[in-house]
JSON list of C-alpha atoms in Angstrom, two decimals:
[
{"chain": "R", "resi": 20, "resn": "UNK", "atom": "CA", "xyz": [3.94, 5.93, -1.23]},
{"chain": "R", "resi": 21, "resn": "UNK", "atom": "CA", "xyz": [0.12, 5.68, -1.56]},
{"chain": "R", "resi": 22, "resn": "UNK", "atom": "CA", "xyz": [-1.39, 2.39, -0.38]},
{"chain": "R", "resi": 23, "resn": "UNK", "atom": "CA", "xyz": [-4.98, 1.24, -0.48]},
{"chain": "R", "resi": 24, "resn": "UNK", "atom": "CA", "xyz": [-5.83, -1.65, 1.84]},
{"chain": "R", "resi": 25, "resn": "UNK", "atom": "CA", "xyz": [-9.21, -3.34, 1.46]},
{"chain": "R", "resi": 26, "resn": "UNK", "atom": "CA", "xyz": [-11.27, -5.34, 3.91]},
{"chain": "R", "resi": 27, "resn": "UNK", "atom": "CA", "xyz": [-11.40, -9.07, 3.68]},
{"chain": "R", "resi": 28, "resn": "UNK", "atom": "CA", "xyz": [-13.35, -11.65, 1.61]},
{"chain": "R", "resi": 29, "resn": "UNK", "atom": "CA", "xyz": [-17.11, -11.90, 2.19]},
{"chain": "R", "resi": 30, "resn": "UNK", "atom": "CA", "xyz": [-19.71, -14.62, 1.55]},
{"chain": "R", "resi": 31, "resn": "UNK", "atom": "CA", "xyz": [-23.25, -13.27, 1.26]},
{"chain": "R", "resi": 32, "resn": "UNK", "atom": "CA", "xyz": [-26.75, -14.66, 0.62]},
{"chain": "R", "resi": 33, "resn": "UNK", "atom": "CA", "xyz": [-28.74, -13.54, -2.42]},
{"chain": "R", "resi": 34, "resn": "UNK", "atom": "CA", "xyz": [-30.81, -10.44, -1.57]},
{"chain": "R", "resi": 35, "resn": "UNK", "atom": "CA", "xyz": [-28.46, -9.27, 1.13]},
{"chain": "R", "resi": 36, "resn": "UNK", "atom": "CA", "xyz": [-26.00, -6.39, 1.08]},
{"chain": "R", "resi": 37, "resn": "UNK", "atom": "CA", "xyz": [-22.19, -6.16, 1.34]},
{"chain": "R", "resi": 38, "resn": "UNK", "atom": "CA", "xyz": [-20.02, -3.25, 2.44]},
{"chain": "R", "resi": 39, "resn": "UNK", "atom": "CA", "xyz": [-16.37, -3.15, 1.43]},
{"chain": "R", "resi": 40, "resn": "UNK", "atom": "CA", "xyz": [-13.90, -0.73, 2.87]},
{"chain": "R", "resi": 41, "resn": "UNK", "atom": "CA", "xyz": [-10.69, 0.74, 1.41]},
{"chain": "R", "resi": 42, "resn": "UNK", "atom": "CA", "xyz": [-8.25, 2.55, 3.76]},
{"chain": "R", "resi": 43, "resn": "UNK", "atom": "CA", "xyz": [-5.83, 4.96, 2.14]},
{"chain": "R", "resi": 44, "resn": "UNK", "atom": "CA", "xyz": [-2.36, 5.81, 3.46]},
{"chain": "R", "resi": 45, "resn": "UNK", "atom": "CA", "xyz": [0.67, 7.73, 2.32]},
{"chain": "R", "resi": 46, "resn": "UNK", "atom": "CA", "xyz": [-1.03, 10.58, 0.41]},
{"chain": "R", "resi": 47, "resn": "UNK", "atom": "CA", "xyz": [-3.65, 13.30, 0.49]},
{"chain": "R", "resi": 48, "resn": "UNK", "atom": "CA", "xyz": [-6.97, 11.43, 0.75]},
{"chain": "R", "resi": 49, "resn": "UNK", "atom": "CA", "xyz": [-9.54, 14.19, 0.34]},
{"chain": "R", "resi": 50, "resn": "UNK", "atom": "CA", "xyz": [-8.49, 15.57, -3.05]},
{"chain": "R", "resi": 51, "resn": "UNK", "atom": "CA", "xyz": [-8.28, 12.43, -5.10]},
{"chain": "R", "resi": 52, "resn": "UNK", "atom": "CA", "xyz": [-11.19, 10.49, -6.56]},
{"chain": "R", "resi": 53, "resn": "UNK", "atom": "CA", "xyz": [-11.65, 6.92, -5.46]},
{"chain": "R", "resi": 54, "resn": "UNK", "atom": "CA", "xyz": [-13.29, 4.58, -7.93]},
{"chain": "R", "resi": 55, "resn": "UNK", "atom": "CA", "xyz": [-14.69, 1.13, -7.39]},
{"chain": "R", "resi": 56, "resn": "UNK", "atom": "CA", "xyz": [-14.04, -1.46, -10.13]},
{"chain": "R", "resi": 57, "resn": "UNK", "atom": "CA", "xyz": [-15.17, -5.03, -10.07]},
{"chain": "R", "resi": 58, "resn": "UNK", "atom": "CA", "xyz": [-14.06, -8.11, -11.99]},
{"chain": "R", "resi": 59, "resn": "UNK", "atom": "CA", "xyz": [-16.17, -11.27, -12.16]},
{"chain": "R", "resi": 60, "resn": "UNK", "atom": "CA", "xyz": [-14.43, -14.62, -12.46]},
{"chain": "R", "resi": 61, "resn": "UNK", "atom": "CA", "xyz": [-12.68, -14.81, -15.75]},
{"chain": "R", "resi": 62, "resn": "UNK", "atom": "CA", "xyz": [-14.15, -11.58, -16.91]},
{"chain": "R", "resi": 63, "resn": "UNK", "atom": "CA", "xyz": [-12.91, -8.00, -17.61]},
{"chain": "R", "resi": 64, "resn": "UNK", "atom": "CA", "xyz": [-12.93, -4.85, -15.48]},
{"chain": "R", "resi": 65, "resn": "UNK", "atom": "CA", "xyz": [-16.10, -2.95, -14.83]},
{"chain": "R", "resi": 66, "resn": "UNK", "atom": "CA", "xyz": [-16.32, 0.55, -13.34]},
{"chain": "R", "resi": 67, "resn": "UNK", "atom": "CA", "xyz": [-19.05, 0.87, -10.74]},
{"chain": "R", "resi": 68, "resn": "UNK", "atom": "CA", "xyz": [-18.71, 4.49, -9.53]},
{"chain": "R", "resi": 69, "resn": "UNK", "atom": "CA", "xyz": [-16.42, 7.03, -7.95]},
{"chain": "R", "resi": 70, "resn": "UNK", "atom": "CA", "xyz": [-16.25, 9.84, -5.39]},
{"chain": "R", "resi": 71, "resn": "UNK", "atom": "CA", "xyz": [-13.96, 12.79, -4.61]},
{"chain": "R", "resi": 72, "resn": "UNK", "atom": "CA", "xyz": [-13.97, 12.93, -0.84]},
{"chain": "R", "resi": 73, "resn": "UNK", "atom": "CA", "xyz": [-13.60, 16.63, -0.53]},
{"chain": "R", "resi": 74, "resn": "UNK", "atom": "CA", "xyz": [-16.71, 17.18, -2.69]},
{"chain": "R", "resi": 75, "resn": "UNK", "atom": "CA", "xyz": [-18.63, 14.28, -1.14]},
{"chain": "R", "resi": 76, "resn": "UNK", "atom": "CA", "xyz": [-20.92, 13.45, -4.11]},
{"chain": "R", "resi": 77, "resn": "UNK", "atom": "CA", "xyz": [-20.59, 10.02, -5.63]},
{"chain": "R", "resi": 78, "resn": "UNK", "atom": "CA", "xyz": [-21.20, 9.24, -9.33]},
{"chain": "R", "resi": 79, "resn": "UNK", "atom": "CA", "xyz": [-22.41, 5.82, -10.37]},
{"chain": "R", "resi": 80, "resn": "UNK", "atom": "CA", "xyz": [-22.42, 3.78, -13.60]},
{"chain": "R", "resi": 81, "resn": "UNK", "atom": "CA", "xyz": [-25.95, 3.54, -14.88]},
{"chain": "R", "resi": 82, "resn": "UNK", "atom": "CA", "xyz": [-25.85, -0.21, -14.47]},
{"chain": "R", "resi": 83, "resn": "UNK", "atom": "CA", "xyz": [-25.47, 0.05, -10.68]},
{"chain": "R", "resi": 84, "resn": "UNK", "atom": "CA", "xyz": [-27.70, 3.17, -10.12]},
{"chain": "R", "resi": 85, "resn": "UNK", "atom": "CA", "xyz": [-29.96, 2.45, -7.11]},
{"chain": "R", "resi": 86, "resn": "UNK", "atom": "CA", "xyz": [-27.99, -0.54, -5.96]},
{"chain": "R", "resi": 87, "resn": "UNK", "atom": "CA", "xyz": [-24.58, 0.83, -5.04]},
{"chain": "R", "resi": 88, "resn": "UNK", "atom": "CA", "xyz": [-23.61, 3.52, -2.53]},
{"chain": "R", "resi": 89, "resn": "UNK", "atom": "CA", "xyz": [-20.10, 4.92, -2.32]},
{"chain": "R", "resi": 90, "resn": "UNK", "atom": "CA", "xyz": [-19.07, 6.97, 0.68]},
{"chain": "R", "resi": 91, "resn": "UNK", "atom": "CA", "xyz": [-15.94, 8.18, 2.38]},
{"chain": "R", "resi": 92, "resn": "UNK", "atom": "CA", "xyz": [-14.81, 8.96, 5.93]},
{"chain": "R", "resi": 93, "resn": "UNK", "atom": "CA", "xyz": [-12.16, 11.68, 5.72]},
{"chain": "R", "resi": 94, "resn": "UNK", "atom": "CA", "xyz": [-11.27, 11.28, 9.40]},
{"chain": "R", "resi": 95, "resn": "UNK", "atom": "CA", "xyz": [-9.99, 7.73, 8.75]},
{"chain": "R", "resi": 96, "resn": "UNK", "atom": "CA", "xyz": [-9.09, 8.17, 5.04]},
{"chain": "R", "resi": 97, "resn": "UNK", "atom": "CA", "xyz": [-11.38, 5.28, 4.22]},
{"chain": "R", "resi": 98, "resn": "UNK", "atom": "CA", "xyz": [-13.70, 4.82, 1.36]},
{"chain": "R", "resi": 99, "resn": "UNK", "atom": "CA", "xyz": [-16.71, 2.38, 1.30]},
{"chain": "R", "resi": 100, "resn": "UNK", "atom": "CA", "xyz": [-18.67, 0.66, -1.30]},
{"chain": "R", "resi": 101, "resn": "UNK", "atom": "CA", "xyz": [-22.02, -0.95, -0.43]},
{"chain": "R", "resi": 102, "resn": "UNK", "atom": "CA", "xyz": [-23.87, -3.10, -2.92]},
{"chain": "R", "resi": 103, "resn": "UNK", "atom": "CA", "xyz": [-27.44, -4.15, -2.14]},
{"chain": "R", "resi": 104, "resn": "UNK", "atom": "CA", "xyz": [-29.88, -6.72, -3.50]},
{"chain": "R", "resi": 105, "resn": "UNK", "atom": "CA", "xyz": [-27.02, -9.11, -4.20]},
{"chain": "R", "resi": 106, "resn": "UNK", "atom": "CA", "xyz": [-27.36, -11.83, -6.78]},
{"chain": "R", "resi": 107, "resn": "UNK", "atom": "CA", "xyz": [-25.11, -14.56, -7.94]},
{"chain": "R", "resi": 108, "resn": "UNK", "atom": "CA", "xyz": [-23.89, -12.44, -10.81]},
{"chain": "R", "resi": 109, "resn": "UNK", "atom": "CA", "xyz": [-22.41, -10.00, -8.29]},
{"chain": "R", "resi": 110, "resn": "UNK", "atom": "CA", "xyz": [-19.80, -12.62, -7.36]},
{"chain": "R", "resi": 111, "resn": "UNK", "atom": "CA", "xyz": [-16.60, -10.86, -8.21]},
{"chain": "R", "resi": 112, "resn": "UNK", "atom": "CA", "xyz": [-13.36, -9.26, -6.94]},
{"chain": "R", "resi": 113, "resn": "UNK", "atom": "CA", "xyz": [-14.04, -5.66, -6.03]},
{"chain": "R", "resi": 114, "resn": "UNK", "atom": "CA", "xyz": [-11.15, -3.14, -6.22]},
{"chain": "R", "resi": 115, "resn": "UNK", "atom": "CA", "xyz": [-10.88, 0.38, -5.00]},
{"chain": "R", "resi": 116, "resn": "UNK", "atom": "CA", "xyz": [-8.50, 2.59, -6.95]},
{"chain": "R", "resi": 117, "resn": "UNK", "atom": "CA", "xyz": [-7.24, 6.19, -6.75]},
{"chain": "R", "resi": 118, "resn": "UNK", "atom": "CA", "xyz": [-7.21, 8.66, -9.55]},
{"chain": "R", "resi": 119, "resn": "UNK", "atom": "CA", "xyz": [-3.90, 10.13, -10.79]},
{"chain": "R", "resi": 120, "resn": "UNK", "atom": "CA", "xyz": [-5.16, 13.70, -10.83]},
{"chain": "R", "resi": 121, "resn": "UNK", "atom": "CA", "xyz": [-6.51, 15.67, -7.87]},
{"chain": "R", "resi": 122, "resn": "UNK", "atom": "CA", "xyz": [-9.89, 17.35, -7.74]},
{"chain": "R", "resi": 123, "resn": "UNK", "atom": "CA", "xyz": [-11.31, 15.56, -10.76]},
{"chain": "R", "resi": 124, "resn": "UNK", "atom": "CA", "xyz": [-12.57, 12.16, -11.65]},
{"chain": "R", "resi": 125, "resn": "UNK", "atom": "CA", "xyz": [-10.64, 11.04, -14.80]},
{"chain": "R", "resi": 126, "resn": "UNK", "atom": "CA", "xyz": [-10.78, 7.28, -14.57]},
{"chain": "R", "resi": 127, "resn": "UNK", "atom": "CA", "xyz": [-7.01, 7.10, -14.85]},
{"chain": "R", "resi": 128, "resn": "UNK", "atom": "CA", "xyz": [-6.39, 4.96, -11.79]},
{"chain": "R", "resi": 129, "resn": "UNK", "atom": "CA", "xyz": [-2.83, 5.03, -10.55]},
{"chain": "R", "resi": 130, "resn": "UNK", "atom": "CA", "xyz": [-3.18, 3.18, -7.24]},
{"chain": "R", "resi": 131, "resn": "UNK", "atom": "CA", "xyz": [-5.12, 0.01, -6.60]},
{"chain": "R", "resi": 132, "resn": "UNK", "atom": "CA", "xyz": [-6.21, -1.91, -3.55]},
{"chain": "R", "resi": 133, "resn": "UNK", "atom": "CA", "xyz": [-5.49, -5.58, -3.33]},
{"chain": "R", "resi": 134, "resn": "UNK", "atom": "CA", "xyz": [-9.11, -6.56, -4.16]},
{"chain": "R", "resi": 135, "resn": "UNK", "atom": "CA", "xyz": [-11.88, -8.08, -2.08]},
{"chain": "R", "resi": 136, "resn": "UNK", "atom": "CA", "xyz": [-13.57, -11.25, -3.19]},
{"chain": "R", "resi": 137, "resn": "UNK", "atom": "CA", "xyz": [-17.32, -11.14, -2.64]},
{"chain": "R", "resi": 138, "resn": "UNK", "atom": "CA", "xyz": [-19.12, -14.45, -3.14]},
{"chain": "R", "resi": 139, "resn": "UNK", "atom": "CA", "xyz": [-22.88, -14.52, -3.44]},
{"chain": "R", "resi": 140, "resn": "UNK", "atom": "CA", "xyz": [-24.29, -17.92, -2.80]},
{"chain": "R", "resi": 141, "resn": "UNK", "atom": "CA", "xyz": [-27.26, -19.53, -1.09]},
{"chain": "Z", "resi": 1, "resn": "UNK", "atom": "CA", "xyz": [-22.39, 3.03, -21.66]},
{"chain": "Z", "resi": 2, "resn": "UNK", "atom": "CA", "xyz": [-21.01, 0.22, -23.93]},
{"chain": "Z", "resi": 3, "resn": "UNK", "atom": "CA", "xyz": [-17.59, -1.19, -23.30]},
{"chain": "Z", "resi": 4, "resn": "UNK", "atom": "CA", "xyz": [-14.72, -0.18, -25.47]},
{"chain": "Z", "resi": 5, "resn": "UNK", "atom": "CA", "xyz": [-13.64, -2.69, -28.12]},
{"chain": "Z", "resi": 6, "resn": "UNK", "atom": "CA", "xyz": [-10.31, -4.48, -27.88]},
{"chain": "Z", "resi": 7, "resn": "UNK", "atom": "CA", "xyz": [-9.04, -7.57, -29.72]},
{"chain": "Z", "resi": 8, "resn": "UNK", "atom": "CA", "xyz": [-9.43, -10.65, -27.54]},
{"chain": "Z", "resi": 9, "resn": "UNK", "atom": "CA", "xyz": [-5.84, -11.70, -28.04]},
{"chain": "Z", "resi": 10, "resn": "UNK", "atom": "CA", "xyz": [-2.55, -10.60, -29.61]},
{"chain": "Z", "resi": 11, "resn": "UNK", "atom": "CA", "xyz": [0.83, -12.34, -29.67]},
{"chain": "Z", "resi": 12, "resn": "UNK", "atom": "CA", "xyz": [4.44, -11.61, -30.50]},
{"chain": "Z", "resi": 13, "resn": "UNK", "atom": "CA", "xyz": [7.92, -13.02, -30.11]},
{"chain": "Z", "resi": 14, "resn": "UNK", "atom": "CA", "xyz": [10.52, -11.61, -27.72]},
{"chain": "Z", "resi": 15, "resn": "UNK", "atom": "CA", "xyz": [12.03, -8.39, -29.07]},
{"chain": "Z", "resi": 16, "resn": "UNK", "atom": "CA", "xyz": [9.16, -7.71, -31.42]},
{"chain": "Z", "resi": 17, "resn": "UNK", "atom": "CA", "xyz": [6.69, -4.85, -31.13]},
{"chain": "Z", "resi": 18, "resn": "UNK", "atom": "CA", "xyz": [2.88, -5.24, -30.84]},
{"chain": "Z", "resi": 19, "resn": "UNK", "atom": "CA", "xyz": [0.00, -2.85, -30.82]},
{"chain": "Z", "resi": 20, "resn": "UNK", "atom": "CA", "xyz": [-3.27, -3.27, -29.07]},
{"chain": "Z", "resi": 21, "resn": "UNK", "atom": "CA", "xyz": [-6.25, -1.18, -30.31]},
{"chain": "Z", "resi": 22, "resn": "UNK", "atom": "CA", "xyz": [-9.07, 0.24, -28.27]},
{"chain": "Z", "resi": 23, "resn": "UNK", "atom": "CA", "xyz": [-12.09, 1.53, -30.20]},
{"chain": "Z", "resi": 24, "resn": "UNK", "atom": "CA", "xyz": [-14.72, 3.66, -28.63]},
{"chain": "Z", "resi": 25, "resn": "UNK", "atom": "CA", "xyz": [-17.00, 6.40, -29.81]},
{"chain": "Z", "resi": 26, "resn": "UNK", "atom": "CA", "xyz": [-17.16, 10.17, -30.14]},
{"chain": "Z", "resi": 27, "resn": "UNK", "atom": "CA", "xyz": [-18.67, 10.20, -26.66]},
{"chain": "Z", "resi": 28, "resn": "UNK", "atom": "CA", "xyz": [-15.68, 8.65, -24.84]},
{"chain": "Z", "resi": 29, "resn": "UNK", "atom": "CA", "xyz": [-12.33, 8.03, -26.54]},
{"chain": "Z", "resi": 30, "resn": "UNK", "atom": "CA", "xyz": [-13.01, 10.55, -29.26]},
{"chain": "Z", "resi": 31, "resn": "UNK", "atom": "CA", "xyz": [-14.00, 13.36, -26.91]},
{"chain": "Z", "resi": 32, "resn": "UNK", "atom": "CA", "xyz": [-11.52, 13.12, -24.08]},
{"chain": "Z", "resi": 33, "resn": "UNK", "atom": "CA", "xyz": [-7.77, 12.71, -23.71]},
{"chain": "Z", "resi": 34, "resn": "UNK", "atom": "CA", "xyz": [-8.47, 10.59, -20.66]},
{"chain": "Z", "resi": 35, "resn": "UNK", "atom": "CA", "xyz": [-7.56, 7.16, -21.99]},
{"chain": "Z", "resi": 36, "resn": "UNK", "atom": "CA", "xyz": [-5.60, 4.84, -19.74]},
{"chain": "Z", "resi": 37, "resn": "UNK", "atom": "CA", "xyz": [-4.13, 1.38, -20.06]},
{"chain": "Z", "resi": 38, "resn": "UNK", "atom": "CA", "xyz": [-3.76, -1.34, -17.46]},
{"chain": "Z", "resi": 39, "resn": "UNK", "atom": "CA", "xyz": [-1.68, -4.50, -17.24]},
{"chain": "Z", "resi": 40, "resn": "UNK", "atom": "CA", "xyz": [-3.02, -7.30, -15.18]},
{"chain": "Z", "resi": 41, "resn": "UNK", "atom": "CA", "xyz": [-1.17, -10.52, -14.34]},
{"chain": "Z", "resi": 42, "resn": "UNK", "atom": "CA", "xyz": [-3.26, -13.54, -13.13]},
{"chain": "Z", "resi": 43, "resn": "UNK", "atom": "CA", "xyz": [-4.49, -13.12, -9.54]},
{"chain": "Z", "resi": 44, "resn": "UNK", "atom": "CA", "xyz": [-3.09, -9.59, -9.31]},
{"chain": "Z", "resi": 45, "resn": "UNK", "atom": "CA", "xyz": [-4.57, -6.15, -9.25]},
{"chain": "Z", "resi": 46, "resn": "UNK", "atom": "CA", "xyz": [-4.35, -4.06, -12.42]},
{"chain": "Z", "resi": 47, "resn": "UNK", "atom": "CA", "xyz": [-1.34, -1.79, -12.83]},
{"chain": "Z", "resi": 48, "resn": "UNK", "atom": "CA", "xyz": [-1.50, 1.56, -14.60]},
{"chain": "Z", "resi": 49, "resn": "UNK", "atom": "CA", "xyz": [0.81, 1.57, -17.66]},
{"chain": "Z", "resi": 50, "resn": "UNK", "atom": "CA", "xyz": [-0.37, 4.65, -19.59]},
{"chain": "Z", "resi": 51, "resn": "UNK", "atom": "CA", "xyz": [-2.64, 7.55, -18.63]},
{"chain": "Z", "resi": 52, "resn": "UNK", "atom": "CA", "xyz": [-4.08, 10.49, -20.38]},
{"chain": "Z", "resi": 53, "resn": "UNK", "atom": "CA", "xyz": [-3.47, 8.82, -23.76]},
{"chain": "Z", "resi": 54, "resn": "UNK", "atom": "CA", "xyz": [0.30, 8.80, -23.72]},
{"chain": "Z", "resi": 55, "resn": "UNK", "atom": "CA", "xyz": [1.74, 9.63, -20.25]},
{"chain": "Z", "resi": 56, "resn": "UNK", "atom": "CA", "xyz": [3.81, 6.98, -18.50]},
{"chain": "Z", "resi": 57, "resn": "UNK", "atom": "CA", "xyz": [3.69, 6.77, -14.68]},
{"chain": "Z", "resi": 58, "resn": "UNK", "atom": "CA", "xyz": [7.00, 6.79, -12.87]},
{"chain": "Z", "resi": 59, "resn": "UNK", "atom": "CA", "xyz": [8.59, 3.37, -12.93]},
{"chain": "Z", "resi": 60, "resn": "UNK", "atom": "CA", "xyz": [6.87, 2.08, -16.12]},
{"chain": "Z", "resi": 61, "resn": "UNK", "atom": "CA", "xyz": [9.24, 1.06, -18.88]},
{"chain": "Z", "resi": 62, "resn": "UNK", "atom": "CA", "xyz": [9.55, 3.36, -21.92]},
{"chain": "Z", "resi": 63, "resn": "UNK", "atom": "CA", "xyz": [8.90, 0.26, -23.99]},
{"chain": "Z", "resi": 64, "resn": "UNK", "atom": "CA", "xyz": [5.21, 1.06, -23.38]},
{"chain": "Z", "resi": 65, "resn": "UNK", "atom": "CA", "xyz": [3.65, 3.89, -25.30]},
{"chain": "Z", "resi": 66, "resn": "UNK", "atom": "CA", "xyz": [0.15, 5.13, -26.01]},
{"chain": "Z", "resi": 67, "resn": "UNK", "atom": "CA", "xyz": [-1.53, 7.10, -28.73]},
{"chain": "Z", "resi": 68, "resn": "UNK", "atom": "CA", "xyz": [-4.98, 8.11, -30.00]},
{"chain": "Z", "resi": 69, "resn": "UNK", "atom": "CA", "xyz": [-6.53, 8.85, -33.36]},
{"chain": "Z", "resi": 70, "resn": "UNK", "atom": "CA", "xyz": [-10.21, 9.78, -33.55]},
{"chain": "Z", "resi": 71, "resn": "UNK", "atom": "CA", "xyz": [-12.20, 7.26, -31.64]},
{"chain": "Z", "resi": 72, "resn": "UNK", "atom": "CA", "xyz": [-9.37, 4.62, -31.40]},
{"chain": "Z", "resi": 73, "resn": "UNK", "atom": "CA", "xyz": [-6.60, 4.49, -28.85]},
{"chain": "Z", "resi": 74, "resn": "UNK", "atom": "CA", "xyz": [-3.57, 2.25, -29.09]},
{"chain": "Z", "resi": 75, "resn": "UNK", "atom": "CA", "xyz": [-1.02, 0.73, -26.73]},
{"chain": "Z", "resi": 76, "resn": "UNK", "atom": "CA", "xyz": [2.35, -0.24, -28.26]},
{"chain": "Z", "resi": 77, "resn": "UNK", "atom": "CA", "xyz": [4.80, -2.43, -26.51]},
{"chain": "Z", "resi": 78, "resn": "UNK", "atom": "CA", "xyz": [8.23, -2.62, -28.06]},
{"chain": "Z", "resi": 79, "resn": "UNK", "atom": "CA", "xyz": [10.96, -5.03, -27.36]},
{"chain": "Z", "resi": 80, "resn": "UNK", "atom": "CA", "xyz": [8.57, -7.67, -26.05]},
{"chain": "Z", "resi": 81, "resn": "UNK", "atom": "CA", "xyz": [9.71, -9.52, -22.95]},
{"chain": "Z", "resi": 82, "resn": "UNK", "atom": "CA", "xyz": [8.34, -12.64, -21.41]},
{"chain": "Z", "resi": 83, "resn": "UNK", "atom": "CA", "xyz": [7.08, -10.70, -18.39]},
{"chain": "Z", "resi": 84, "resn": "UNK", "atom": "CA", "xyz": [4.91, -8.57, -20.65]},
{"chain": "Z", "resi": 85, "resn": "UNK", "atom": "CA", "xyz": [2.59, -11.59, -21.03]},
{"chain": "Z", "resi": 86, "resn": "UNK", "atom": "CA", "xyz": [-0.60, -10.47, -19.24]},
{"chain": "Z", "resi": 87, "resn": "UNK", "atom": "CA", "xyz": [-4.07, -9.10, -19.89]},
{"chain": "Z", "resi": 88, "resn": "UNK", "atom": "CA", "xyz": [-4.27, -5.49, -20.99]},
{"chain": "Z", "resi": 89, "resn": "UNK", "atom": "CA", "xyz": [-7.32, -3.24, -20.53]},
{"chain": "Z", "resi": 90, "resn": "UNK", "atom": "CA", "xyz": [-7.99, 0.20, -21.96]},
{"chain": "Z", "resi": 91, "resn": "UNK", "atom": "CA", "xyz": [-10.22, 2.70, -20.14]},
{"chain": "Z", "resi": 92, "resn": "UNK", "atom": "CA", "xyz": [-11.80, 6.04, -21.10]},
{"chain": "Z", "resi": 93, "resn": "UNK", "atom": "CA", "xyz": [-13.62, 8.82, -19.30]},
{"chain": "Z", "resi": 94, "resn": "UNK", "atom": "CA", "xyz": [-17.05, 8.96, -20.96]},
{"chain": "Z", "resi": 95, "resn": "UNK", "atom": "CA", "xyz": [-18.73, 12.21, -20.15]},
{"chain": "Z", "resi": 96, "resn": "UNK", "atom": "CA", "xyz": [-19.33, 14.93, -17.57]},
{"chain": "Z", "resi": 97, "resn": "UNK", "atom": "CA", "xyz": [-23.09, 14.47, -17.65]},
{"chain": "Z", "resi": 98, "resn": "UNK", "atom": "CA", "xyz": [-22.94, 10.88, -16.47]},
{"chain": "Z", "resi": 99, "resn": "UNK", "atom": "CA", "xyz": [-19.49, 10.91, -15.02]},
{"chain": "Z", "resi": 100, "resn": "UNK", "atom": "CA", "xyz": [-19.07, 7.48, -16.55]},
{"chain": "Z", "resi": 101, "resn": "UNK", "atom": "CA", "xyz": [-15.85, 5.64, -16.88]},
{"chain": "Z", "resi": 102, "resn": "UNK", "atom": "CA", "xyz": [-15.79, 2.71, -19.37]},
{"chain": "Z", "resi": 103, "resn": "UNK", "atom": "CA", "xyz": [-13.32, -0.14, -19.80]},
{"chain": "Z", "resi": 104, "resn": "UNK", "atom": "CA", "xyz": [-12.46, -2.32, -22.76]},
{"chain": "Z", "resi": 105, "resn": "UNK", "atom": "CA", "xyz": [-13.12, -5.95, -22.71]},
{"chain": "Z", "resi": 106, "resn": "UNK", "atom": "CA", "xyz": [-9.39, -6.83, -22.33]},
{"chain": "Z", "resi": 107, "resn": "UNK", "atom": "CA", "xyz": [-6.70, -8.31, -24.57]},
{"chain": "Z", "resi": 108, "resn": "UNK", "atom": "CA", "xyz": [-4.64, -11.35, -23.68]},
{"chain": "Z", "resi": 109, "resn": "UNK", "atom": "CA", "xyz": [-1.08, -10.78, -24.76]},
{"chain": "Z", "resi": 110, "resn": "UNK", "atom": "CA", "xyz": [1.01, -13.92, -25.36]},
{"chain": "Z", "resi": 111, "resn": "UNK", "atom": "CA", "xyz": [4.67, -13.76, -25.75]},
{"chain": "Z", "resi": 112, "resn": "UNK", "atom": "CA", "xyz": [5.65, -16.70, -27.99]}
]
């Protein structure tokens, strides 16, 4: 069974960066797109970007272009999301999620991590 | 890319059927059969209920079904049960040029 386990909660200062990890187990890591989705308190889901590890090139939502970097380490089956220039509005739970289809980013996310709360506060 | 439009809330009594709509544009819902639906209980991660418009993942009850017509997708839940009370989000692939994925704003389902 596929499992995605994320790193723990973070508290960050405005203007700093945060890097969240997502370790996959129980499936083929390289062929399935990993997306990052965030959810601000009391708000809806927001797609930030995604990557297919075997291809290595990440795609980002226009809103986060220039501020987010998504990478993977195939040797450890881990995906990373780094968000820079943090502001209070970035306070949210950040989820990683795996696509249902291999070799393509569809946005149909069949497996989710447990979420990582990132709090941005001075 | 703008969010997909969902009703803020829907309600129904146990045993009834409800339908949640998800309206997009010809650039997302209307162009791709890559619409998915997620159920989210408070404090939990979202759970995939429907993918590629009408496919059900293994383990999801057949009370949940999906469809699409033009730029609008729909999720129907039949035989409502108390445990169906949750937030529901639709999602669509939105283009190979931008590789965008867009979510709806979410619908709160209340089982009366």
